[in-house]
Amino acid sequence: MSMTSTGLIVAGLAGWLALAPPVMAQTPVHPLVGKVLDTRTGVLVELTDRALVAALFPCNAITLLGEVHDNPEHHQMRGGLLKATASGSQALPANCRRGAFVFEHISADQQAGLEHFYHFDRSAARLATVNDLFRFIEWDKSGWPSQTIFMPLMQEVVRSRRPIVVGSPSKDPVRRIAREGLSALPSEQVRQLGLDQSLDADLNDALLTELEASHCGLMPKTAFRNMGAAQRYKDAYMAEAALKAANGHGSAVMFAGNGHVRTDRGMGAELRRMAPDRTVISVTFAEIIVDKTDPQTYGPRDPAGKPATDYVVFANPAERTDPCEAMRKAMKK
């Protein structure tokens, strides 16, 4: 799979997304790239808009920043947002910059590595770097895309000196639930995470439809019931992790896949159930389609057609091979 980005093509982003790969002259300029849609108002602004940056990171809030995992521009853009909140004309007040960063990409299995990173940062003759973080949590063994793709984001995270918090459960319970369903979990944990409450039938059907599509329609929707339960478990676990981080540090920014930051289901919905008085901001990072220029046609929607995220950020698509082709070959074997 090629991880090479087509390059950012909006001049207004050039200053704070300097790590973006060079733009080829023949790359067509899509009118949405580098812009952000507020789905609640229909207003479209530049990603660098000062008022937008403040709106994305209000004091004492939990901000969910989505991604397509292998899209370099999504990580560049999110790194740029963090940089903008820390310095320059877009900087947030100091008391709004003390929150924690929570990652889907760092699981409970990597907690010890994260602690070693912080021990090194406190005891070594130099400050820990982003490369130290990748090394201690063994990113290259985690199954996520190359650390090179995530570097623009993770550099800003480490540079901020803000707490980094584990966001995902260990892999073992997720796998067991995917095989056995929620019965694989202790009943007390099921109740604690609110998983004893059934997901609305329409939302559950939409989740299973999404899982069926992500597996290229090679298995019937009914085959994904336990996988849907595993998805719900992970969403609830990550929401609880983000809430604990916000309670402990004043605010939190959660980095996770677009499917997890939804407000109809996913972490957005779980957080609003767990902490109805806490401000939760959900941001989807979309990939543009060449002939699709209406911003209202992007972003997730609930079964009734209502936007299931607060903001949609537009970026170029990543270059990748057809994943379904590889999956079909694997199924044949």
CSV table of N, CA, C and O in Angstrom, one decimal, residues 49-96:
chain,number,residue,atom,x,y,z
A,49,ASP,N,-8.8,29.3,10.2
A,49,ASP,CA,-9.6,30.4,10.7
A,49,ASP,C,-9.4,30.4,12.2
A,49,ASP,O,-9.6,29.4,12.9
A,50,ARG,N,-9.1,31.6,12.8
A,50,ARG,CA,-8.8,31.7,14.2
A,50,ARG,C,-10.0,31.3,15.1
A,50,ARG,O,-9.9,30.7,16.1
A,51,ALA,N,-11.2,31.8,14.7
A,51,ALA,CA,-12.4,31.5,15.4
A,51,ALA,C,-12.7,30.0,15.4
A,51,ALA,O,-13.2,29.4,16.4
A,52,LEU,N,-12.4,29.3,14.3
A,52,LEU,CA,-12.6,27.9,14.2
A,52,LEU,C,-11.7,27.2,15.2
A,52,LEU,O,-12.2,26.3,16.0
A,53,VAL,N,-10.5,27.5,15.3
A,53,VAL,CA,-9.5,26.9,16.2
A,53,VAL,C,-10.1,27.0,17.7
A,53,VAL,O,-10.1,26.0,18.4
A,54,ALA,N,-10.5,28.2,18.0
A,54,ALA,CA,-11.1,28.3,19.4
A,54,ALA,C,-12.3,27.5,19.6
A,54,ALA,O,-12.6,26.9,20.7
A,55,ALA,N,-13.2,27.4,18.5
A,55,ALA,CA,-14.4,26.6,18.6
A,55,ALA,C,-14.1,25.1,18.8
A,55,ALA,O,-14.9,24.4,19.4
A,56,LEU,N,-13.0,24.6,18.2
A,56,LEU,CA,-12.7,23.2,18.2
A,56,LEU,C,-12.2,22.8,19.6
A,56,LEU,O,-12.3,21.6,20.0
A,57,PHE,N,-11.6,23.7,20.3
A,57,PHE,CA,-10.9,23.4,21.6
A,57,PHE,C,-11.4,24.3,22.7
A,57,PHE,O,-10.6,25.0,23.3
A,58,PRO,N,-12.7,24.3,23.0
A,58,PRO,CA,-13.1,25.2,24.1
A,58,PRO,C,-12.6,24.6,25.5
A,58,PRO,O,-12.3,23.4,25.6
A,59,CYS,N,-12.5,25.5,26.4
A,59,CYS,CA,-12.0,25.1,27.8
A,59,CYS,C,-12.9,24.0,28.3
A,59,CYS,O,-14.1,24.1,28.2
A,60,ASN,N,-12.3,23.1,29.0
A,60,ASN,CA,-13.0,22.0,29.7
A,60,ASN,C,-13.8,21.1,28.8
A,60,ASN,O,-14.7,20.4,29.3
A,61,ALA,N,-13.4,21.0,27.6
A,61,ALA,CA,-14.2,20.2,26.6
A,61,ALA,C,-13.4,18.9,26.3
A,61,ALA,O,-12.2,18.8,26.6
A,62,ILE,N,-14.1,18.0,25.7
A,62,ILE,CA,-13.5,16.8,25.1
A,62,ILE,C,-13.7,16.9,23.6
A,62,ILE,O,-14.8,17.0,23.1
A,63,THR,N,-12.6,17.0,22.9
A,63,THR,CA,-12.6,17.2,21.4
A,63,THR,C,-12.2,15.9,20.8
A,63,THR,O,-11.1,15.4,21.1
A,64,LEU,N,-13.0,15.4,19.9
A,64,LEU,CA,-12.7,14.1,19.2
A,64,LEU,C,-12.3,14.4,17.8
A,64,LEU,O,-13.0,14.9,17.0
A,65,LEU,N,-11.0,14.1,17.5
A,65,LEU,CA,-10.5,14.4,16.1
A,65,LEU,C,-10.3,13.1,15.4
A,65,LEU,O,-9.5,12.2,15.7
A,66,GLY,N,-11.2,12.9,14.4
A,66,GLY,CA,-11.2,11.7,13.6
A,66,GLY,C,-10.0,11.6,12.6
A,66,GLY,O,-9.2,12.5,12.5
A,67,GLU,N,-10.0,10.6,11.8
A,67,GLU,CA,-9.0,10.4,10.8
A,67,GLU,C,-9.4,9.2,9.9
A,67,GLU,O,-10.2,8.3,10.3
A,68,VAL,N,-8.8,9.1,8.7
A,68,VAL,CA,-8.7,7.9,8.0
A,68,VAL,C,-7.2,7.5,8.3
A,68,VAL,O,-6.3,8.3,8.0
A,69,HIS,N,-7.0,6.4,8.8
A,69,HIS,CA,-5.7,6.0,9.5
A,69,HIS,C,-4.5,6.2,8.6
A,69,HIS,O,-3.5,6.7,9.0
A,70,ASP,N,-4.7,5.9,7.3
A,70,ASP,CA,-3.5,5.9,6.4
A,70,ASP,C,-3.4,7.2,5.6
A,70,ASP,O,-2.6,7.2,4.6
A,71,ASN,N,-4.2,8.2,5.9
A,71,ASN,CA,-4.1,9.5,5.2
A,71,ASN,C,-3.2,10.4,5.8
A,71,ASN,O,-3.4,11.0,6.9
A,72,PRO,N,-2.0,10.7,5.2
A,72,PRO,CA,-1.0,11.6,5.8
A,72,PRO,C,-1.5,13.0,6.0
A,72,PRO,O,-1.2,13.6,7.0
A,73,GLU,N,-2.4,13.5,5.1
A,73,GLU,CA,-2.9,14.9,5.3
A,73,GLU,C,-3.7,15.0,6.6
A,73,GLU,O,-3.7,16.1,7.2
A,74,HIS,N,-4.4,14.0,6.9
A,74,HIS,CA,-5.2,14.1,8.2
A,74,HIS,C,-4.3,14.3,9.4
A,74,HIS,O,-4.6,15.1,10.3
A,75,HIS,N,-3.2,13.6,9.4
A,75,HIS,CA,-2.3,13.8,10.5
A,75,HIS,C,-1.5,15.1,10.5
A,75,HIS,O,-1.3,15.8,11.5
A,76,GLN,N,-1.2,15.6,9.3
A,76,GLN,CA,-0.6,16.9,9.1
A,76,GLN,C,-1.5,18.0,9.6
A,76,GLN,O,-1.1,18.9,10.3
A,77,MET,N,-2.8,17.9,9.2
A,77,MET,CA,-3.8,18.9,9.5
A,77,MET,C,-4.0,18.9,11.0
A,77,MET,O,-4.1,20.0,11.6
A,78,ARG,N,-4.1,17.8,11.7
A,78,ARG,CA,-4.3,17.7,13.1
A,78,ARG,C,-3.1,18.3,13.8
A,78,ARG,O,-3.2,19.0,14.9
A,79,GLY,N,-1.9,17.9,13.3
A,79,GLY,CA,-0.7,18.5,13.9
A,79,GLY,C,-0.7,20.0,13.8
A,79,GLY,O,-0.3,20.7,14.7
A,80,GLY,N,-1.1,20.5,12.7
A,80,GLY,CA,-1.2,22.0,12.5
A,80,GLY,C,-2.2,22.6,13.4
A,80,GLY,O,-1.9,23.7,13.9
A,81,LEU,N,-3.3,22.0,13.7
A,81,LEU,CA,-4.3,22.5,14.6
A,81,LEU,C,-3.7,22.6,16.0
A,81,LEU,O,-3.8,23.6,16.7
A,82,LEU,N,-2.9,21.6,16.4
A,82,LEU,CA,-2.3,21.6,17.8
A,82,LEU,C,-1.3,22.7,17.9
A,82,LEU,O,-1.2,23.4,18.9
A,83,LYS,N,-0.5,22.9,16.8
A,83,LYS,CA,0.5,23.9,16.8
A,83,LYS,C,-0.2,25.3,16.9
A,83,LYS,O,0.3,26.2,17.6
A,84,ALA,N,-1.3,25.5,16.2
A,84,ALA,CA,-2.0,26.7,16.2
A,84,ALA,C,-2.6,27.1,17.6
A,84,ALA,O,-2.7,28.2,18.0
A,85,THR,N,-2.9,26.1,18.4
A,85,THR,CA,-3.5,26.3,19.7
A,85,THR,C,-2.4,26.7,20.7
A,85,THR,O,-2.7,27.3,21.8
A,86,ALA,N,-1.2,26.5,20.4
A,86,ALA,CA,-0.1,26.7,21.3
A,86,ALA,C,0.7,28.0,21.1
A,86,ALA,O,1.3,28.4,22.0
A,87,SER,N,0.6,28.5,19.9
A,87,SER,CA,1.4,29.7,19.7
A,87,SER,C,0.8,30.6,18.6
A,87,SER,O,-0.1,30.1,17.9
A,88,GLY,N,1.3,31.8,18.5
A,88,GLY,CA,0.8,32.7,17.5
A,88,GLY,C,-0.6,33.3,17.8
A,88,GLY,O,-1.1,33.2,18.9
A,89,SER,N,-1.1,33.9,16.8
A,89,SER,CA,-2.4,34.7,16.9
A,89,SER,C,-3.6,33.8,17.3
A,89,SER,O,-4.6,34.2,17.8
A,90,GLN,N,-3.5,32.4,17.0
A,90,GLN,CA,-4.6,31.5,17.2
A,90,GLN,C,-4.4,30.8,18.6
A,90,GLN,O,-5.3,30.0,18.9
A,91,ALA,N,-3.4,31.1,19.3
A,91,ALA,CA,-3.1,30.4,20.6
A,91,ALA,C,-4.3,30.6,21.6
A,91,ALA,O,-4.9,31.6,21.7
A,92,LEU,N,-4.6,29.5,22.2
A,92,LEU,CA,-5.7,29.5,23.2
A,92,LEU,C,-5.2,30.0,24.5
A,92,LEU,O,-3.9,30.0,24.8
A,93,PRO,N,-6.0,30.6,25.4
A,93,PRO,CA,-5.6,31.0,26.7
A,93,PRO,C,-4.8,29.9,27.4
A,93,PRO,O,-5.2,28.7,27.3
A,94,ALA,N,-3.8,30.2,28.3
A,94,ALA,CA,-3.0,29.2,28.9
A,94,ALA,C,-3.8,28.2,29.7
A,94,ALA,O,-3.5,27.0,29.7
A,95,ASN,N,-4.9,28.6,30.4
A,95,ASN,CA,-5.6,27.7,31.2
A,95,ASN,C,-6.5,26.7,30.3
A,95,ASN,O,-7.1,25.8,30.8
A,96,CYS,N,-6.5,26.9,29.0
A,96,CYS,CA,-7.2,26.0,28.1
A,96,CYS,C,-6.2,25.0,27.4
A,96,CYS,O,-6.7,24.2,26.6
